Tab-separated table of C-alpha atoms in Angstrom:
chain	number	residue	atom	x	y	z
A	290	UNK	CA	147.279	-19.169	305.218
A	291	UNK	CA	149.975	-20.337	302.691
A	292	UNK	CA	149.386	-24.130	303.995
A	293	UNK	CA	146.107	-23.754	303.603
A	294	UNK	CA	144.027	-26.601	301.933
A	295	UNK	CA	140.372	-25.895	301.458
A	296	UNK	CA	137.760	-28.796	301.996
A	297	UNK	CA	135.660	-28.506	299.146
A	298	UNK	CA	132.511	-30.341	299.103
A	299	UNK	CA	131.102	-31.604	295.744
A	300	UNK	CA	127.524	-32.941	295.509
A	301	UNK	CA	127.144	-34.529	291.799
A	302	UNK	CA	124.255	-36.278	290.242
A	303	UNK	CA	124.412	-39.806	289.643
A	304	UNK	CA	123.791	-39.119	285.703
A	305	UNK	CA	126.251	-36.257	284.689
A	306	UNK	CA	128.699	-34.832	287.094
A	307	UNK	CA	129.216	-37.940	288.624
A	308	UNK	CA	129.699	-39.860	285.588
A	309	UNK	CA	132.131	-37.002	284.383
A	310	UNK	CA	134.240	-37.246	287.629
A	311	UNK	CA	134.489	-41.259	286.291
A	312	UNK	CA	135.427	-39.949	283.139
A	313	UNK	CA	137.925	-37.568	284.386
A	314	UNK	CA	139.643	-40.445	285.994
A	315	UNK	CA	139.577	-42.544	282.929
A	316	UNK	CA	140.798	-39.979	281.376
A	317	UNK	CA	143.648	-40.072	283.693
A	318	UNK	CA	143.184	-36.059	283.973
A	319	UNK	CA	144.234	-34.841	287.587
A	320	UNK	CA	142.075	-32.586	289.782
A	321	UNK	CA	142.595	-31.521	293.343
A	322	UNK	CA	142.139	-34.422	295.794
A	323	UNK	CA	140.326	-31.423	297.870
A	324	UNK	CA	136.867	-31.848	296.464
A	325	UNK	CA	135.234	-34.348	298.129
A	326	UNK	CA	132.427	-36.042	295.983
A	327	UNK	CA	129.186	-37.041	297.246
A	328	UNK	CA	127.008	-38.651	294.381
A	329	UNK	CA	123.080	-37.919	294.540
A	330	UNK	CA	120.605	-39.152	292.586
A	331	UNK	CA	119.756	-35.875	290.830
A	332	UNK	CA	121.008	-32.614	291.510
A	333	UNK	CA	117.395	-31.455	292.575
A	334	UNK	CA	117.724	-33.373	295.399
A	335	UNK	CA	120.424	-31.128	297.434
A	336	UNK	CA	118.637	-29.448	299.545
A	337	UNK	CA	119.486	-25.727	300.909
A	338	UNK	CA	120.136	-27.442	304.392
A	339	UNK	CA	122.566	-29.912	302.825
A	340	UNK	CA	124.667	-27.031	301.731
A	341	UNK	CA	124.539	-24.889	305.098
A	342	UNK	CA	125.611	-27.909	307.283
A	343	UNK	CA	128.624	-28.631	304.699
A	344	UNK	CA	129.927	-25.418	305.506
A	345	UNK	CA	128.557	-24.974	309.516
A	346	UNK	CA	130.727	-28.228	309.374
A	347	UNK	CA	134.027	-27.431	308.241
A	348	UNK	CA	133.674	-26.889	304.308
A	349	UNK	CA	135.130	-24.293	302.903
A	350	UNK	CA	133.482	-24.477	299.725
A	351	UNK	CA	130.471	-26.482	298.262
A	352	UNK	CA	128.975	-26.691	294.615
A	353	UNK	CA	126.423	-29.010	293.733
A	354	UNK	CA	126.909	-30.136	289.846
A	355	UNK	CA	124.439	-31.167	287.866
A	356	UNK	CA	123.038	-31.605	284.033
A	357	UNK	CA	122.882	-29.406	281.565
A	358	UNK	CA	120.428	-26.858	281.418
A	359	UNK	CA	117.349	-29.035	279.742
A	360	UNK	CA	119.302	-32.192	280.026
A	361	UNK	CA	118.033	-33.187	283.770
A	362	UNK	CA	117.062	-36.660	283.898
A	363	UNK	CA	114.116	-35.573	286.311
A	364	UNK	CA	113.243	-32.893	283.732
A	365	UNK	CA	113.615	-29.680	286.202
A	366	UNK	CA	116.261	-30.895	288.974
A	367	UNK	CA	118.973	-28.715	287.827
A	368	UNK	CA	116.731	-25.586	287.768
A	369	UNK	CA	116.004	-26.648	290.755
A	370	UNK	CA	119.000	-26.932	292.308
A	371	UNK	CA	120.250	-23.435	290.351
A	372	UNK	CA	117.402	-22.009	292.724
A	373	UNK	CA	118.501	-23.065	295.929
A	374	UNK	CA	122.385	-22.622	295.577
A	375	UNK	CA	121.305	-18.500	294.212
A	376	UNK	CA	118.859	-18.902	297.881
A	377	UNK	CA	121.603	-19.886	299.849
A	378	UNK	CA	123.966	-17.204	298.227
A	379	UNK	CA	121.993	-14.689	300.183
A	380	UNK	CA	121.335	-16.216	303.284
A	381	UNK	CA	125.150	-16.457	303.221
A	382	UNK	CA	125.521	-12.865	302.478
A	383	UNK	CA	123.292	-12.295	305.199
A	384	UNK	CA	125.562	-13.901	307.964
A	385	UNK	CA	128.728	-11.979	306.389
A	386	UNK	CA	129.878	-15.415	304.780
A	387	UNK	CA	130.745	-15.060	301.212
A	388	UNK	CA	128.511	-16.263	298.770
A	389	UNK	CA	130.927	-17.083	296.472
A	390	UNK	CA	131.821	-20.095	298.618
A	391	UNK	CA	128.767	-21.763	297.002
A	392	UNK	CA	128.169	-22.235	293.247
A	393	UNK	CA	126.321	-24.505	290.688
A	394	UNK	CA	127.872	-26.059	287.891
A	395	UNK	CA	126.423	-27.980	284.445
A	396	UNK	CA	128.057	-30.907	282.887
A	397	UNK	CA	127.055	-33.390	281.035
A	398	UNK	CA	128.410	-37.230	281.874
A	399	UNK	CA	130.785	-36.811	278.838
A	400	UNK	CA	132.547	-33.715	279.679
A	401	UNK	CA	135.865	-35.316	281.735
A	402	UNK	CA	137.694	-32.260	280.995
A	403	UNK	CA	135.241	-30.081	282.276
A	404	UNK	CA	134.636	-31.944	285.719
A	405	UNK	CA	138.573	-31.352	286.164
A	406	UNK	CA	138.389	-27.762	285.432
A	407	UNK	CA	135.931	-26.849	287.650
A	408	UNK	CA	136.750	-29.036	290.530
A	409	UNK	CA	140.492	-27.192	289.644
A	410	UNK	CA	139.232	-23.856	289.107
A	411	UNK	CA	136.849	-23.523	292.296
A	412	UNK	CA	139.545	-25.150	294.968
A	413	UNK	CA	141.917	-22.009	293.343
A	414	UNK	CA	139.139	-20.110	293.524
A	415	UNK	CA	138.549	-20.903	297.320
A	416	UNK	CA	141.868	-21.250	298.429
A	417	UNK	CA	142.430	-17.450	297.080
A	418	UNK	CA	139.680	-16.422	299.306
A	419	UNK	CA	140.965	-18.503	302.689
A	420	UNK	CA	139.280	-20.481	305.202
A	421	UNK	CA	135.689	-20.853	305.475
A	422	UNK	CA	135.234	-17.648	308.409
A	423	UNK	CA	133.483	-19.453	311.076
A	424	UNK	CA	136.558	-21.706	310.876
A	425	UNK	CA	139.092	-18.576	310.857
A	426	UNK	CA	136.842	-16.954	313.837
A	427	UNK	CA	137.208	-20.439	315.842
A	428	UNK	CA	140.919	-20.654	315.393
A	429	UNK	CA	141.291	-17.377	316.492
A	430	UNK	CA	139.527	-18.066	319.813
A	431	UNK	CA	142.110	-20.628	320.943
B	260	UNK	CA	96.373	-19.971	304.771
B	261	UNK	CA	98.367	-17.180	307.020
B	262	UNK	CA	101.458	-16.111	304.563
B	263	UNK	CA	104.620	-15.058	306.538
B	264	UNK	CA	108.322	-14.785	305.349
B	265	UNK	CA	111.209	-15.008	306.966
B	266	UNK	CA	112.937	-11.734	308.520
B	267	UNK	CA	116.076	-9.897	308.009
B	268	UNK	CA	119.555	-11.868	309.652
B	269	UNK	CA	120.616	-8.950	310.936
B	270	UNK	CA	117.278	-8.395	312.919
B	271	UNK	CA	116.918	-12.212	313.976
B	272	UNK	CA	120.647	-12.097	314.986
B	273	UNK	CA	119.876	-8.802	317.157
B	274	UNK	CA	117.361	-10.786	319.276
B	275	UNK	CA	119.623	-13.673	319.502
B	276	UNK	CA	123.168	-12.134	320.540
B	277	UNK	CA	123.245	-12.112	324.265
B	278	UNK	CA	121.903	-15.904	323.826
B	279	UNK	CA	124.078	-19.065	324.592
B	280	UNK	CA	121.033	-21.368	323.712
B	281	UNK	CA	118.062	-20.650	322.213
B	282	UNK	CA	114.789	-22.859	321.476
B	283	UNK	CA	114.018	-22.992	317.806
B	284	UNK	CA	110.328	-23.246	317.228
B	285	UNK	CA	108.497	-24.079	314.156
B	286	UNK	CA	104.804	-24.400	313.400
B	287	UNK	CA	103.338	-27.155	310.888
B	288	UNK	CA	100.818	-25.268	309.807
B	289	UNK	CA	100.599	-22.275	307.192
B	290	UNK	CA	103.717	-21.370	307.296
B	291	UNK	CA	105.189	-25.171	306.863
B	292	UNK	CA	103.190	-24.777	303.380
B	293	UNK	CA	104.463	-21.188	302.569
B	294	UNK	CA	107.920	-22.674	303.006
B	295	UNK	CA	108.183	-19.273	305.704
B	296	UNK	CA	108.579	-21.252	309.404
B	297	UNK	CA	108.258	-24.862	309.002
B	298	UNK	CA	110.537	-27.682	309.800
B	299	UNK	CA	113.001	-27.267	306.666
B	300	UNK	CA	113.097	-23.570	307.269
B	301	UNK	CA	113.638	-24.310	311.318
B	302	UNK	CA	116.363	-26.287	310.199
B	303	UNK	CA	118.419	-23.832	307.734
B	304	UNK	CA	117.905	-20.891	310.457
B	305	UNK	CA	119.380	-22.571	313.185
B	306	UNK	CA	122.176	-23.533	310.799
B	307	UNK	CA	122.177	-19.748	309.704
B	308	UNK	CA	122.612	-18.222	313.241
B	309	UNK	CA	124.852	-20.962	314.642
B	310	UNK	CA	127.227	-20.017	311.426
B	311	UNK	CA	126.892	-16.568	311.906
B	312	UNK	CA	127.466	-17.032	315.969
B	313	UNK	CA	130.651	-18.867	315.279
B	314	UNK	CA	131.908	-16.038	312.527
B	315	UNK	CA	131.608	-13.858	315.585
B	316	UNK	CA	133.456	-16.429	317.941
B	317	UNK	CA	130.628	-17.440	320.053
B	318	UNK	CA	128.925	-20.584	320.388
B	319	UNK	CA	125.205	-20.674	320.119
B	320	UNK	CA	122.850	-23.843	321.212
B	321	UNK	CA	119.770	-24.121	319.044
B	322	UNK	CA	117.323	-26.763	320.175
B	323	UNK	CA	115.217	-27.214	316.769
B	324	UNK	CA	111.424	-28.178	317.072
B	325	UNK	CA	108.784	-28.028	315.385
B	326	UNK	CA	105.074	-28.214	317.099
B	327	UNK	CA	101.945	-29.515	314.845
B	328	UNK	CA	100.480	-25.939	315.653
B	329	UNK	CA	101.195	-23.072	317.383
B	330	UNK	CA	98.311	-21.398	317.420
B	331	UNK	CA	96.857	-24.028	320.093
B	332	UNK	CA	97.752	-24.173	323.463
B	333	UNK	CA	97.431	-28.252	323.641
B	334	UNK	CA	100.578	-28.139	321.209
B	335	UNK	CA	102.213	-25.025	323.211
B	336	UNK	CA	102.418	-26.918	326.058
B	337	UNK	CA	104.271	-29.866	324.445
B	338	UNK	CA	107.443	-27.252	324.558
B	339	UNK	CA	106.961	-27.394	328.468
B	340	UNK	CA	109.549	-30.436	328.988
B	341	UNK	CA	111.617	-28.886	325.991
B	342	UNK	CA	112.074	-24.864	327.676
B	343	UNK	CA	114.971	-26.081	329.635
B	344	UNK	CA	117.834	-24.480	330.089
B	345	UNK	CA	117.131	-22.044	327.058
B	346	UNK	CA	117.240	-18.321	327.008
B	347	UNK	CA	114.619	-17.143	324.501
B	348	UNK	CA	112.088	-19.047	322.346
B	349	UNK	CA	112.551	-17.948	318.865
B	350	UNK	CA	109.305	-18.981	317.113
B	351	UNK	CA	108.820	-19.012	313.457
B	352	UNK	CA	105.378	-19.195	313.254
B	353	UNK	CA	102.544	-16.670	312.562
B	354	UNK	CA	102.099	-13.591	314.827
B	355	UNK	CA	99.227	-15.606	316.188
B	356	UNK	CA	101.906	-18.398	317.044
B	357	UNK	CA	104.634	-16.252	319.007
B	358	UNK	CA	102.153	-14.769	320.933
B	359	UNK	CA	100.932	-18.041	322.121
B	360	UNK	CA	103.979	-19.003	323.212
B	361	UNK	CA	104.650	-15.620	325.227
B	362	UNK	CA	101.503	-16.213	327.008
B	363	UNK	CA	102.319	-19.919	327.914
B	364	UNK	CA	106.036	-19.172	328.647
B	365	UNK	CA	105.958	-16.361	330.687
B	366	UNK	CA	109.472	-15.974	332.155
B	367	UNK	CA	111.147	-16.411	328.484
B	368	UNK	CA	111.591	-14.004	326.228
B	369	UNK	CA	109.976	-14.979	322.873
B	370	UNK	CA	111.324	-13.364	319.491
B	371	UNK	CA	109.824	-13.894	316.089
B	372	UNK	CA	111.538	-15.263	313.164
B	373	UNK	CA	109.106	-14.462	310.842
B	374	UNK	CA	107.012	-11.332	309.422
B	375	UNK	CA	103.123	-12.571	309.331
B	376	UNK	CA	101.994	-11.245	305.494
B	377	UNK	CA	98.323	-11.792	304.822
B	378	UNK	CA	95.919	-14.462	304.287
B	379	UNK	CA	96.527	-15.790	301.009
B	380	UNK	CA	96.906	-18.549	298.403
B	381	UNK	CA	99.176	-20.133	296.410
B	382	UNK	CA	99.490	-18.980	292.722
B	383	UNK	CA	102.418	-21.479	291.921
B	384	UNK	CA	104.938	-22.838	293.343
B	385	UNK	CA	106.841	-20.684	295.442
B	386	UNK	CA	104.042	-17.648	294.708
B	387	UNK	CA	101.183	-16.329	296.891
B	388	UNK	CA	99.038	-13.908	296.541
B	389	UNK	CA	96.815	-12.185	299.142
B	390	UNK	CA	92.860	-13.749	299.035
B	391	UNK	CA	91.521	-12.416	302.200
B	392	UNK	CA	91.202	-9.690	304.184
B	393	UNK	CA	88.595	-11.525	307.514
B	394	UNK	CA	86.264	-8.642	307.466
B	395	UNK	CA	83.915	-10.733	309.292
B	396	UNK	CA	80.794	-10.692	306.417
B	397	UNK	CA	81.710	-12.346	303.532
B	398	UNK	CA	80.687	-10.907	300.193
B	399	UNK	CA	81.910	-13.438	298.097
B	400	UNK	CA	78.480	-15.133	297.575
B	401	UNK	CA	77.298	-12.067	295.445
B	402	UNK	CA	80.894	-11.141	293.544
B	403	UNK	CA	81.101	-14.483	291.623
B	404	UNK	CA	83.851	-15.823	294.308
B	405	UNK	CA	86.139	-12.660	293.833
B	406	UNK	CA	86.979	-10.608	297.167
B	407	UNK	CA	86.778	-7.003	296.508
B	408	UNK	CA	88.218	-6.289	299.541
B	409	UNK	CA	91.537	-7.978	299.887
B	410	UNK	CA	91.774	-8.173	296.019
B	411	UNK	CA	90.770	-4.373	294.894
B	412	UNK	CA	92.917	-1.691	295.661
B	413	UNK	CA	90.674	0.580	296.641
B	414	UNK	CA	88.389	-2.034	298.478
B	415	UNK	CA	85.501	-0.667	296.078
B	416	UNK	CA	82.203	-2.527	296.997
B	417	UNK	CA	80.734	-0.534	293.266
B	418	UNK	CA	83.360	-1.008	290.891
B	419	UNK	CA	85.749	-1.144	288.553
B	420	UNK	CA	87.083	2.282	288.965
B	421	UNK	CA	89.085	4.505	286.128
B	422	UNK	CA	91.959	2.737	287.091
B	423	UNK	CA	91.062	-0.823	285.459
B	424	UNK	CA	93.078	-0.718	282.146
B	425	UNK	CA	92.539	-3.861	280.205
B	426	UNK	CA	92.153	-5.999	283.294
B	427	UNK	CA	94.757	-4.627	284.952
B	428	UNK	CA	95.021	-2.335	288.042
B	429	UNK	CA	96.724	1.141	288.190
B	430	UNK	CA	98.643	0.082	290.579
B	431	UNK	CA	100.828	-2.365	288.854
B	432	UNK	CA	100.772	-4.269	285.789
B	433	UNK	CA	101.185	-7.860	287.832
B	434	UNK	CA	97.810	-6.780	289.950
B	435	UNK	CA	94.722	-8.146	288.173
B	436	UNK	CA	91.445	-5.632	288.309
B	437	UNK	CA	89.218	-7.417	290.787
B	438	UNK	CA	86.248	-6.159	289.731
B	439	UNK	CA	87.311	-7.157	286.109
B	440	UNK	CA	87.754	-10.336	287.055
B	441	UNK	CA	84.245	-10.290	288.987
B	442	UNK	CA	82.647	-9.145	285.832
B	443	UNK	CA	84.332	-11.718	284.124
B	444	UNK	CA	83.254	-14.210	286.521
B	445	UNK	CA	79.629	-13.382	286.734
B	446	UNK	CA	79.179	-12.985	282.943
B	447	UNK	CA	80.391	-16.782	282.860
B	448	UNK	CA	78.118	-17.828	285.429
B	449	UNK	CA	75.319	-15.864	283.342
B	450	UNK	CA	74.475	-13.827	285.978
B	451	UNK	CA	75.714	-10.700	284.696
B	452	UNK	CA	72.426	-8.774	286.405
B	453	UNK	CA	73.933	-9.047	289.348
B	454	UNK	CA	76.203	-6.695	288.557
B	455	UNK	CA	73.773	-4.071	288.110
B	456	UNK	CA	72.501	-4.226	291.955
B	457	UNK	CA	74.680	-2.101	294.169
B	458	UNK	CA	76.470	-3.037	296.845
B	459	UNK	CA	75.789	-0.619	300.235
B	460	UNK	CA	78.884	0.535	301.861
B	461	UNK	CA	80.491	-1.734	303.882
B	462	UNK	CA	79.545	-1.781	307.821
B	463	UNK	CA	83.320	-2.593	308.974
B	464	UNK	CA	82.378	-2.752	312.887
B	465	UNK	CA	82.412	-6.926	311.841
B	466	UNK	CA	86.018	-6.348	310.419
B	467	UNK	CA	88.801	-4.532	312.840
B	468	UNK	CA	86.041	-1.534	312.614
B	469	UNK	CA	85.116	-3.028	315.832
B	470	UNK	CA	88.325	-4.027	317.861
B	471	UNK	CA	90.059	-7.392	318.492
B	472	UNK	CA	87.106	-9.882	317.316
B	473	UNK	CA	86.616	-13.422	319.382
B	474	UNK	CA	84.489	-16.067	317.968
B	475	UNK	CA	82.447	-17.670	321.326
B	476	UNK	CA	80.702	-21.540	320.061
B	477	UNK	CA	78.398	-21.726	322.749
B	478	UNK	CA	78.015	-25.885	322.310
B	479	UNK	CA	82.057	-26.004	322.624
B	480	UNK	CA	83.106	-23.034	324.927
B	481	UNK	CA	84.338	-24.980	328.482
């Protein structure tokens, strides 16, 4: 548990979070080389079954980021996506997974800083709360 | 179309326990467009119970498919080469749908996924409200395209009753007065008269009055 590094999957849209991760770099401001960034055209485009087999895969912890509430370049992709991370929350739940595991952030292309903090603040986040439990449950089992 | 949504974890994960490999079925049909049992849903379920399988330290095979229709035994038997080695069919269509696939599959045991609703509509997206009760003899030809059955409370054939308050049911505030809305509907169609003829009671031996119902088309019955 102290070694422990969480694999955090990050799905960003192409035209904010993504942008902002670019920004972050050009910005030279550090965040933890655990999120792993997969761009998407809009954030609306996640699906729910994206996010389950990120986690049934090995992820400890996955957030989709995307535009600012009224700022979606495909007008309702955020809300969207806001939907189906609160849906998959539950189902979570359901299974005795946290649902904390899975969140949604807004940024807008600009906001460097802000792609650092939250990439920072969710791998702390996640790494407080341990391995993703059908990883734990597996290890135990050998 | 037939509404259904999906049931409790805990209840689908009770079924599944004692299973190393299940088949997942899904059904392209109603419940594909009520986002209840169709090939999306298949998908995140089997991700769901393989998850929760593994939190528990089990494996759990889920073979994921999902037939054009359940409800038809030409698309039931397209599972035939697929059964295999698998322990239970859990289906995720329609009531109609898992008891298709208990009759076709005799030796397996078949679970469903899903709780069958009511046959209903879509309001908006993600919505659906309840249209239609099949009580075999149609009224809607004389209540301005309104069901008074499936959409009044009280299944009044002669109403509104006291309970209509500004359009609304007694009920709840989200359930629109059918007969208001009937009113409403024949007045626009100027054929407010109508209203004024009553309706006899209902003979329900054409609804479930009368027992499981069969429909027999002589020029297609083999």
């Amino acid at each position: 548990m102290e070694n422990f590094e969480p694999i955090i999957v990050a799905f960003c849209c192409h035209y904010c979070a993504y942008t902002a991760a670019d920004m972050a770099g050009s910005k030279r401001l550090s965040y933890p080389p655990n999120v792993k960034i997969i761009k998407a055209p809009c954030s609306g485009k996640i699906d729910a079954i994206h996010i389950m087999q990120a986690l049934q895969k090995g992820a400890d912890g996955v957030y989709v980021a995307g535009c600012l509430e009224g700022d979606c370049h495909f007008k309702s992709g955020n809300t969207r996506a806001a939907q189906r991370v609160s849906y998959i929350k539950k189902l979570l739940e359901e299974i005795g997974i946290e649902g904390e595991r899975v969140e949604m952030f807004t940024m807008s292309a600009g906001m460097g800083e802000r792609f650092a903090e939250v990439a920072t603040e969710f791998t702390e986040k996640i790494r407080k709360m341990g391995p993703n439990p059908i990883k734990r449950a597996a290890k135990a089992a050998c | 179309m037939i509404t259904a949504e999906r049931k409790p974890m805990e209840e689908i994960l009770e079924y599944v326990r004692p299973c190393q490999r299940i088949l997942l079925v899904g059904c392209n049909e109603c419940v594909t467009v009520c986002a209840a049992g169709g090939r999306k849903e298949v998908g995140l379920l089997s991700s769901a119970l393989q998850m929760a399988a593994m939190k528990e330290g089990r494996t759990l095979e889920v073979k994921e498919i999902t037939l054009e229709r359940q409800c038809d035994p030409e698309y039931v038997e397209e599972l035939a080469s697929q059964v295999g080695d698998a322990e239970a069919i859990v289906s995720m269509a329609c009531g109609c749908g898992v008891q298709e696939l208990a009759r076709r599959y005799k030796s397996m045991r078949v679970y469903p996924a899903v709780n069958t609703k009511f046959m209903g509509a879509s309001e908006r997206q993600g919505v659906w409200a309840e249209r239609c009760q099949g009580c075999g003899d149609c009224l809607l030809g004389i209540t301005g395209g309104v069901c008074p059955i499936a959409r009044c409370s009280k299944q009044l054939m002669n109403g509104p009753c006291g309970g209509s308050t500004k359009g609304k049911c007694e009920i709840s505030q989200d359930v629109d007065c059918a007969w208001q809305l009937i009113w409403d509907r024949l007045k626009a169609l100027g054929v407010e008269d109508r209203y004024e003829e009553n309706i006899p009671a209902k003979d329900w031996r054409t609804g479930r009055g009368g027992g499981p119902r069969k429909i027999i088309r002589e020029d297609l019955a083999q």
